[in-house]
Amino acid sequence: MNILLINGNITRCAKSGYGLTPAPAGLTSLAGVLRRRGHDVRIRQAFSHVLPQEEDLPLLRRELGELLGEFYPDVIGISCRNIWAARRPSNPLRLIEYYSAFYDARLVRMFRTLCSSPIVMGGTAFSIEPALYLKSAKPDFGIIGEAEESLPALVDALQAGKELPAIDGLITESAADAWHAIQPARVQDLAAVGVGACDLVNNFRDCYYEGGGFVPIQTKRGCPMDCIYCTAARLEGKCYRFRLINDVIAEMLAYRDTRGVRHFFFVDSTFNHPIDHALEVCDAILQARLQIEWIAEVTPVAISDALAAAMKRSGCIGLTLTPDSCSNRVLKSYGKNMDTKQVAEAIAVLRRHKIPFDTCLIVGGPGETRETLVESMDFCGKHLANDVVRFYDGMIVTSCSKSYDLARSEGVINATKPYADLVLDNDFRAVKSYDYFFPHLKQPRKQLMDWIGGVCTGPRWLLAGRDYVPDPQSGELTLRPEIQIAEGSRPWWKGLRRTNERRTIGV
Ligand code: B12
Ligand code: SF4
């Protein structure tokens, strides 16, 4: 069959914490499996669905029409990655316009006017909030979770024209309200994933690499840790499953040799845990003499000198540390299973091995008080005074995370309807309660932000709600004009400078 896979993600705030649009790792992986089963597959990036006005829809129709002109699909798959659109809506009073589902729904509508091929949605955002997509975009099918086995099964069934068999993770609009009961699809043996079809993404360098991009490579799935806000348990499960190391290296080689790229991002939820596996990946890179540069997100609990040395030798040029807080009380309430001593040790190891890093914190989530935030800021002032630290104000609560049960038990979230319905009913107030931000202080957000702004004073510290603003032209979130990124910095945060280096360090 002819299968057209569309990447709907266009979050490309290259100069912000959102980063350049990541290459569609999920679609590449799916395309590899589908092609090996004899299907003719294309992967395309959509652009015009996020243009601000409905009057732009003819542009979208033309863009999709051109795609269909060169390849008539029997099935269309749309990958939905981020829940939020990270751009200024054209109508700020319409809640759905803050969500990528609004834009992906345009894709579905336009395809419907151009062809009658069945449309399947999937991807991380779809898997976390399927009802929002099913109710607003109305695809024929959705697949919750990892689709390397379920999508081929669906395609086979559609080709055979028979009644659909039971397929893991498969959902349709009629079951939208019962989505919690559907187990996400999961590939037990990642050998079945093989090597992704990186040659099928067109315009790869321009879309995803030039201007600071990193090519996504996954070495494993799953995470056994218990951070309360995290969706990994739903998306990938709690047990590690490892890809064959030969497949990982073969995929990097294929990207390097066919696309001329040499910068990679290990997209495992945490690259360095378990340490043995991370060491194995570093050794394999060295043995294969890949001569590449790479970055990853790492947990402070698993950084040894031996690993840091191996990472550095194999081409690591930057890491993102994700302690989420630097107060022991909050580390506990966020379920982080570490203390600030371990965070400080991890920082010391990275410094010893001269590995640049940035650090991410979530401010105002469950257990956070003014005192704990000051503790965190003190720690950052002591250990990270001149480093890049990204402070995200508010913990986003999704109904598949532990923080949801907690926020409900505290009465912070007391909505009686499912999240998707709140969004579609334009209920701003109820939806706002899913952004957990010092709810017990009962102070307006602006007041709290002014206070946090006053203590968030490092010269290279970013406070998301203050420092990320919509670009006046495109509406995409970007950094405030006084925060500059030096041209060609990889990763972007290495080149971060404030033009008004105004601040005193620490609290
Ligand atoms: C690595 C990563 C990043 C890296 C990406 C680096 C790179 N160059 O690729 C960085 C750090 C830059 C990043 C940034 C962001 N990320 Co991120 N990221 C991830 C992470 C850990 C892995 C994504 C990945 O590549 N997976 C590997 C591929 C193979 O899997 P996959 O894409 O899920 O695809 C599978 C399925 O989803 C499905 N599928 C996918 N497409 C389709 C299509 C169809 C038709 C079907 C049927 C199935 C299907 O099948 C695929 C194969 O199994 C995920 C968490 C996670 N564990 O998934 C978060 C995640 C995707 N990120 C998320 C977010 C929010 C962001 C940011 C907005 C964060 C921020 N505030 O800055 C930005 C946005 C970036 C952008 N421009 O879009 C969210 C998205 C959902 C949400 N809550 O909105 C996730 C899920 C984490 C979370 N909080 O829950 N991210
Ligand atoms: S936040 Fe990271 S370390 Fe914590 S549970 Fe999620 S994937 Fe694992």
XYZ file of C-alpha atoms and ligand atoms in Angstrom:
606
model
C 0.000 0.000 0.000
C 1.021 3.645 -0.381
C 1.358 5.227 3.034
C 1.856 8.944 3.574
C 3.152 9.931 7.015
C 2.809 13.584 7.985
C 4.708 15.370 10.710
C 2.320 17.997 12.066
C 4.793 19.404 14.616
C 6.099 22.788 13.673
C 7.181 24.014 17.086
C 10.378 25.550 15.867
C 11.259 28.258 18.300
C 14.897 27.689 17.528
C 16.015 30.278 20.019
C 14.112 29.137 23.027
C 13.895 26.164 25.299
C 11.602 24.619 22.706
C 14.423 24.072 20.232
C 14.303 23.561 16.494
C 11.504 21.278 15.287
C 12.850 17.812 16.079
C 13.040 15.401 13.147
C 10.111 12.973 13.365
C 11.858 10.044 15.063
C 8.585 8.176 15.542
C 7.608 8.403 11.872
C 11.069 7.343 10.734
C 10.840 4.305 12.954
C 7.333 3.430 11.723
C 8.366 3.958 8.107
C 11.289 1.540 8.529
C 8.967 -1.219 9.704
C 6.287 -0.502 7.077
C 8.829 -0.463 4.252
C 10.304 -3.766 5.339
C 6.772 -5.168 5.060
C 6.597 -4.123 1.419
C 4.706 -0.830 1.655
C 5.657 2.294 -0.262
C 6.072 5.013 2.377
C 6.719 8.769 2.271
C 7.311 11.109 5.201
C 6.464 14.781 4.765
C 6.535 17.845 6.987
C 3.362 19.991 6.957
C 3.747 23.753 7.313
C 0.672 25.777 6.361
C -1.704 24.306 8.935
C -0.256 26.647 11.557
C -0.647 29.860 9.576
C -2.698 32.212 11.711
C -5.867 32.809 9.719
C -8.615 30.596 8.363
C -8.116 32.554 5.106
C -4.777 30.797 4.861
C -6.529 27.476 4.356
C -6.258 27.628 0.537
C -2.492 27.659 1.067
C -2.790 24.526 3.151
C -5.021 22.898 0.542
C -2.437 23.700 -2.122
C 0.412 22.341 0.009
C -1.383 19.076 0.700
C -2.682 18.899 -2.883
C 0.908 19.065 -4.112
C 1.833 16.222 -1.783
C -1.010 14.083 -3.052
C -0.106 14.965 -6.626
C 3.227 13.206 -6.324
C 2.058 10.253 -4.239
C -1.517 9.070 -3.866
C -1.807 7.440 -0.431
C -4.005 4.511 0.551
C -3.522 5.479 4.197
C -2.486 8.783 5.771
C -0.826 8.887 9.202
C -0.464 12.117 11.154
C 2.020 12.391 14.002
C 0.909 14.649 16.876
C 3.863 15.392 19.165
C 3.274 18.341 21.494
C -0.023 19.054 23.220
C 0.465 22.818 23.285
C 0.932 24.819 20.129
C 3.549 27.191 21.639
C 2.343 30.096 19.531
C 0.008 33.079 19.887
C -3.510 32.051 18.850
C -5.317 34.210 16.323
C -8.273 34.309 18.715
C -6.944 34.353 22.307
C -10.457 33.758 23.632
C -10.737 30.352 21.956
C -9.050 27.838 24.222
C -8.608 25.134 21.571
C -6.357 27.482 19.592
C -3.682 27.058 22.264
C -3.491 23.363 21.391
C -1.801 21.626 18.485
C -4.989 19.557 18.042
C -6.574 22.706 16.577
C -3.943 22.867 13.846
C -3.789 19.112 13.262
C -7.575 19.150 12.840
C -7.062 21.512 9.900
C -4.809 18.911 8.306
C -7.516 16.291 8.624
C -10.198 18.640 7.242
C -8.084 19.550 4.242
C -7.170 15.949 3.446
C -10.867 15.100 3.588
C -11.579 17.663 0.851
C -8.804 16.217 -1.315
C -9.060 12.446 -0.966
C -10.959 9.670 0.738
C -7.975 7.843 2.239
C -8.416 6.737 5.843
C -6.574 8.942 8.332
C -4.782 7.589 11.414
C -3.415 9.748 14.211
C -0.776 8.865 16.767
C 2.260 10.252 18.556
C 3.028 11.412 22.080
C 0.448 14.217 22.305
C -2.201 11.938 20.849
C -1.275 9.195 23.329
C -1.551 11.554 26.317
C -4.788 13.305 25.276
C -6.446 11.096 22.626
C -9.938 12.443 23.279
C -8.893 15.967 22.339
C -7.728 14.788 18.918
C -10.528 12.304 18.334
C -13.205 14.881 19.162
C -11.692 17.879 17.410
C -9.845 16.387 14.433
C -12.040 13.314 13.953
C -9.505 10.999 12.314
C -10.793 7.582 11.239
C -8.458 5.872 13.684
C -5.963 6.633 16.398
C -3.238 4.501 17.915
C -2.246 5.149 21.512
C 1.407 4.324 22.256
C 4.203 2.769 20.220
C 2.855 1.878 16.792
C 5.566 -0.226 15.093
C 3.355 -3.322 15.388
C -0.123 -1.798 15.549
C 0.104 0.475 12.506
C 1.225 -2.330 10.150
C -1.553 -4.499 11.612
C -4.098 -1.762 10.880
C -2.742 -1.229 7.367
C -2.919 -4.990 6.665
C -6.509 -5.104 7.876
C -7.485 -2.111 5.749
C -5.782 -3.672 2.735
C -7.632 -6.941 3.268
C -10.893 -4.995 3.541
C -12.061 -7.221 6.373
C -13.455 -6.395 9.764
C -10.725 -4.960 11.988
C -9.105 -7.465 14.340
C -8.139 -6.485 17.898
C -5.154 -4.145 17.560
C -3.179 -2.863 20.546
C -3.787 0.811 21.290
C -6.350 1.233 18.485
C -9.104 3.744 19.231
C -11.844 5.520 17.305
C -13.967 8.555 18.102
C -16.833 6.451 19.440
C -14.518 5.274 22.272
C -13.037 8.712 22.957
C -14.529 8.991 26.444
C -13.297 5.533 27.409
C -9.687 6.031 26.366
C -8.282 5.458 29.844
C -9.348 1.834 29.545
C -7.210 1.282 26.442
C -3.699 -0.016 27.105
C -1.084 1.845 25.054
C 0.537 -0.289 22.368
C 4.064 -1.351 23.349
C 6.734 -3.181 21.366
C 8.117 -5.823 23.721
C 11.247 -6.690 21.743
C 12.857 -3.599 20.236
C 14.782 -5.776 17.787
C 11.494 -5.594 15.848
C 11.992 -1.849 15.425
C 15.221 -2.334 13.468
C 16.775 0.681 11.772
C 14.606 3.714 11.019
C 14.029 4.809 7.426
C 15.943 8.066 7.724
C 16.240 8.335 3.932
C 12.453 8.797 3.611
C 12.272 12.228 5.253
C 12.525 14.839 2.548
C 14.319 18.138 2.957
C 15.873 16.768 6.122
C 18.713 19.217 6.651
C 16.651 22.361 6.017
C 13.728 21.265 8.151
C 15.509 19.735 11.108
C 19.265 20.204 11.068
C 20.576 23.501 9.747
C 20.451 26.263 12.315
C 21.382 24.111 15.296
C 19.387 20.876 14.980
C 20.327 17.484 16.353
C 19.225 14.192 14.816
C 17.124 12.121 17.261
C 18.381 8.632 18.095
C 16.709 6.363 20.597
C 18.687 3.630 22.342
C 16.031 2.352 24.752
C 12.443 2.840 25.910
C 10.876 2.925 29.361
C 11.745 4.576 32.670
C 11.472 2.948 36.101
C 11.611 6.256 37.996
C 8.609 7.914 39.556
C 8.623 11.672 38.936
C 5.090 12.723 39.753
C 4.400 14.822 36.650
C 5.819 12.399 34.132
C 4.007 10.743 31.242
C 6.789 8.253 30.481
C 5.028 5.437 32.299
C 2.096 5.823 29.905
C 4.146 6.408 26.776
C 6.924 3.881 27.273
C 6.171 1.886 30.427
C 8.296 1.440 33.535
C 10.638 -1.360 32.396
C 13.646 -0.637 30.250
C 13.651 -2.209 26.806
C 16.863 -1.786 24.828
C 17.388 -1.476 21.101
C 20.058 -3.657 19.563
C 23.226 -1.627 19.821
C 24.080 -2.558 16.211
C 20.792 -1.007 15.055
C 21.555 2.195 16.969
C 24.981 2.494 15.369
C 23.659 1.536 11.919
C 21.010 4.274 12.169
C 23.600 6.890 13.124
C 25.839 5.763 10.280
C 22.954 5.936 7.841
C 22.125 9.486 8.935
C 25.766 10.509 8.855
C 26.461 9.040 5.447
C 23.202 9.838 3.640
C 22.410 13.219 5.216
C 25.868 14.476 6.004
C 24.918 15.152 9.617
C 27.175 14.745 12.629
C 25.112 16.045 15.549
C 22.847 13.641 17.410
C 20.419 13.826 20.328
C 19.883 10.657 22.341
C 16.157 10.907 22.893
C 15.937 8.304 25.670
C 13.980 9.789 28.562
C 17.236 9.705 30.534
C 20.337 8.710 28.610
C 22.599 7.871 31.557
C 20.360 5.460 33.452
C 21.184 2.609 33.680
C 24.872 3.524 33.622
C 26.012 0.197 32.097
C 23.883 0.712 29.035
C 25.051 4.304 28.591
C 28.657 3.086 28.807
C 27.898 0.446 26.178
C 26.517 3.094 23.812
C 29.587 5.328 24.313
C 31.927 2.388 23.671
C 30.026 1.402 20.535
C 30.301 4.947 19.160
C 34.038 4.885 19.762
C 34.490 1.442 18.270
C 32.547 2.402 15.161
C 34.726 5.546 14.876
C 31.626 7.609 14.202
C 33.374 10.952 14.813
C 30.119 12.605 15.833
C 28.969 15.091 18.452
C 26.003 14.373 20.658
C 23.828 15.672 23.478
C 21.244 14.126 25.819
C 19.129 14.643 28.907
C 20.551 13.068 32.045
C 19.461 12.419 35.591
C 21.872 13.575 38.313
C 21.558 10.220 40.115
C 23.656 8.252 37.633
C 26.726 10.259 36.675
C 30.035 8.625 37.540
C 33.526 9.727 36.586
C 33.885 6.678 34.348
C 30.670 7.505 32.508
C 31.506 11.190 32.173
C 34.904 10.277 30.704
C 33.298 7.842 28.252
C 30.651 10.393 27.262
C 33.267 13.044 26.628
C 35.487 10.664 24.597
C 32.584 9.534 22.441
C 31.643 13.075 21.430
C 29.300 14.449 24.091
C 29.192 18.243 23.701
C 26.401 19.047 26.134
C 23.945 17.588 28.601
C 20.716 18.758 30.161
C 20.525 17.965 33.871
C 16.974 17.411 35.063
C 16.825 17.587 38.853
C 13.580 19.668 38.592
C 14.268 21.285 41.968
C 17.252 22.050 44.163
C 15.387 21.864 47.464
C 15.387 18.528 49.279
C 11.788 18.944 50.369
C 10.606 19.501 46.818
C 12.788 16.768 45.348
C 10.874 14.478 47.666
C 7.440 15.850 46.833
C 8.218 15.718 43.077
C 9.105 12.025 43.513
C 12.657 12.595 42.310
C 14.389 9.996 44.452
C 17.556 12.085 44.887
C 18.870 14.836 47.128
C 20.726 18.071 46.534
C 24.012 16.429 47.535
C 23.680 14.140 44.508
C 22.820 17.108 42.308
C 25.925 18.954 43.527
C 28.054 15.842 42.936
C 26.731 15.443 39.400
C 27.572 19.084 38.683
C 31.087 18.584 40.071
C 31.672 15.487 37.908
C 30.533 17.281 34.740
C 32.791 20.222 35.547
C 35.752 17.897 36.177
C 35.263 16.372 32.751
C 34.579 19.718 31.079
C 31.164 18.668 29.781
C 28.977 21.743 29.267
C 25.464 21.419 30.645
C 22.270 23.292 31.370
C 19.769 22.541 34.129
C 15.965 22.444 34.213
C 13.775 23.204 37.227
C 10.008 23.214 37.699
C 8.850 26.011 39.982
C 5.672 26.053 42.047
C 4.626 22.402 41.768
C 3.281 20.226 44.590
C 5.199 20.782 47.836
C 6.864 23.992 46.647
C 6.616 26.980 48.996
C 8.286 30.375 48.979
C 10.918 28.939 51.341
C 11.723 25.925 49.163
C 12.015 28.129 46.108
C 14.480 30.360 47.925
C 16.395 27.182 48.888
C 16.505 26.170 45.219
C 17.645 29.613 44.133
C 20.330 29.597 46.847
C 21.606 26.277 45.529
C 21.635 27.608 41.984
C 23.393 30.775 43.144
C 26.062 28.627 44.793
C 26.546 25.938 42.148
C 25.161 27.312 38.880
C 25.604 31.065 39.156
C 26.907 31.593 35.635
C 25.397 28.525 33.970
C 22.218 28.243 31.943
C 19.328 27.261 34.191
C 15.795 27.033 32.816
C 13.067 27.629 35.384
C 9.649 26.467 34.168
C 6.907 28.207 36.140
C 4.159 25.721 36.871
C 3.878 21.953 36.650
C 1.585 20.834 33.857
C -0.701 18.126 35.156
C -1.942 15.446 32.767
C -4.510 12.884 33.726
C -2.041 10.019 33.261
C 0.445 11.317 35.821
C 0.650 10.953 39.601
C 0.375 14.713 40.011
C -3.209 14.453 38.728
C -4.347 12.298 41.653
C -2.462 14.583 44.007
C -3.962 17.779 42.583
C -7.415 16.233 42.804
C -6.916 15.116 46.387
C -5.815 18.652 47.283
C -8.896 20.099 45.553
C -6.666 22.035 43.133
C -8.315 20.250 40.211
C -12.000 19.688 40.816
C -13.327 19.537 37.273
C -16.202 17.165 36.729
C -15.618 16.765 33.009
C -12.751 15.123 31.130
C -9.940 17.476 30.126
C -10.781 17.325 26.407
C -14.332 18.462 27.100
C -13.112 21.358 29.245
C -10.959 22.528 26.354
C -13.703 22.087 23.770
C -16.210 23.855 26.067
C -13.761 26.781 26.279
C -13.545 26.478 30.059
C -10.406 28.569 30.695
C -10.786 28.551 34.447
C -10.992 24.758 34.813
C -8.148 24.177 32.389
C -5.977 26.654 34.267
C -6.176 24.446 37.359
C -4.169 21.812 35.433
C -1.228 24.199 35.524
C -0.146 23.624 39.123
C 1.577 26.812 40.239
C 1.622 27.659 43.947
C -2.153 27.064 44.200
C -2.059 27.334 47.985
C -0.612 30.838 48.006
C -3.831 32.280 46.544
C -1.974 35.118 44.893
C -2.357 36.334 41.315
C 0.174 34.694 39.003
C 1.565 38.056 37.974
C 2.407 38.935 41.565
C 4.127 35.596 42.111
C 6.020 35.920 38.844
C 7.234 39.385 39.812
C 8.545 37.950 43.058
C 10.207 34.971 41.330
C 11.638 37.318 38.696
C 13.210 39.246 41.553
C 15.055 36.177 42.867
C 15.726 34.478 39.519
C 18.743 36.626 38.924
C 21.554 34.624 37.297
C 22.855 36.205 34.100
C 22.071 33.036 32.122
C 18.964 31.927 34.010
C 15.734 31.776 32.044
C 12.299 32.008 33.603
C 9.873 30.567 31.049
C 6.825 32.718 31.803
C 8.935 35.863 31.729
C 11.551 35.184 29.079
C 9.597 33.297 26.388
C 7.324 35.604 24.404
C 5.492 35.307 21.080
C 7.483 36.528 18.106
C 5.677 39.681 16.879
C 5.589 38.416 13.267
C 5.105 34.651 13.384
C 3.457 34.364 16.807
C 5.818 31.488 17.703
C 7.251 31.528 21.204
C 10.774 32.844 21.270
C 13.172 34.505 23.678
C 12.805 38.165 24.668
C 14.849 40.474 22.441
C 17.451 41.172 25.127
C 18.330 37.475 25.294
C 20.528 36.534 22.356
C 21.835 33.213 21.095
C 25.170 33.368 19.277
C 24.814 32.263 15.651
C 25.552 28.556 15.105
C 25.681 27.564 18.805
C 25.192 23.843 19.307
C 23.400 23.242 21.597
C 21.667 26.608 21.511
C 22.041 27.310 25.215
C 25.831 27.388 24.946
C 25.527 30.667 23.068
C 23.020 32.332 25.406
C 23.821 35.925 26.390
C 21.782 38.769 27.824
C 22.459 42.068 26.130
C 21.508 43.800 29.385
C 23.766 41.892 31.781
C 22.020 43.557 34.586
C 21.712 41.057 37.264
C 23.400 40.332 40.494
C 24.080 36.682 41.007
C 22.135 34.605 43.526
C 19.343 35.695 45.777
C 13.814 13.737 23.351
C 12.638 14.637 23.631
C 12.807 15.994 23.385
C 14.060 16.578 22.757
C 13.985 16.367 21.222
C 15.363 16.307 20.587
C 15.350 15.894 19.146
N 16.261 16.454 18.384
O 14.559 15.066 18.739
C 13.963 18.067 23.209
C 14.663 18.225 24.547
C 14.505 19.105 22.245
C 12.474 18.190 23.460
C 11.838 19.385 23.466
C 10.489 19.504 23.722
N 9.661 18.551 24.167
Co 10.145 16.760 24.263
N 10.452 14.877 24.469
C 11.439 14.103 24.141
C 11.141 12.635 24.514
C 11.932 12.291 25.788
C 11.423 11.604 23.434
C 10.782 11.885 22.062
C 11.273 10.905 21.026
O 12.038 11.255 20.142
N 10.862 9.629 21.099
C 11.283 8.564 20.200
C 10.254 8.226 19.109
C 10.701 6.972 18.379
O 9.023 7.949 19.722
P 7.672 8.766 19.415
O 7.960 10.032 18.764
O 6.875 8.762 20.638
O 6.934 7.859 18.334
C 6.260 6.657 18.657
C 4.797 6.839 19.085
O 4.516 8.104 19.637
C 3.994 6.541 17.854
N 3.777 7.573 16.845
C 4.472 8.682 16.566
N 3.957 9.305 15.477
C 2.920 8.577 15.044
C 2.043 8.750 13.966
C 1.053 7.805 13.755
C 0.130 7.961 12.592
C 0.916 6.698 14.635
C -0.157 5.703 14.420
C 1.781 6.542 15.717
C 2.785 7.473 15.897
O 4.767 5.496 17.270
C 6.166 5.867 17.373
C 7.025 4.661 17.364
O 6.799 3.871 18.497
C 9.608 12.706 24.805
C 9.105 11.837 25.955
C 8.889 10.419 25.515
N 9.345 9.528 26.298
O 8.310 10.165 24.461
C 9.387 14.187 25.145
C 8.080 14.825 24.716
C 7.759 14.372 23.309
N 8.377 16.299 24.707
C 7.401 16.983 25.100
C 7.432 18.408 25.150
C 6.240 19.092 25.793
C 8.512 19.128 24.649
C 8.671 20.649 24.611
C 7.438 21.460 24.231
C 9.209 21.016 26.010
C 9.488 22.462 26.283
N 8.641 23.072 27.074
O 10.447 22.993 25.807
C 9.789 20.803 23.564
C 9.211 20.915 22.134
C 10.263 20.680 21.061
C 9.753 20.950 19.669
N 10.360 21.902 18.977
O 8.811 20.324 19.252
C 6.208 16.145 25.490
C 5.098 16.167 24.398
C 3.715 15.926 24.934
C 3.250 17.154 25.668
N 3.175 17.062 26.999
O 2.989 18.151 25.059
C 6.869 14.743 25.714
C 5.985 13.546 25.433
C 7.358 14.713 27.179
C 6.258 14.944 28.149
N 6.349 16.009 28.894
O 5.301 14.252 28.294
N 11.902 16.965 23.657
S 10.869 12.645 34.350
Fe 12.489 11.417 33.398
S 13.408 10.307 35.105
Fe 11.436 11.042 35.844
S 10.004 9.347 35.474
Fe 9.928 10.720 33.697
S 11.356 9.892 32.216
Fe 11.836 8.972 34.205
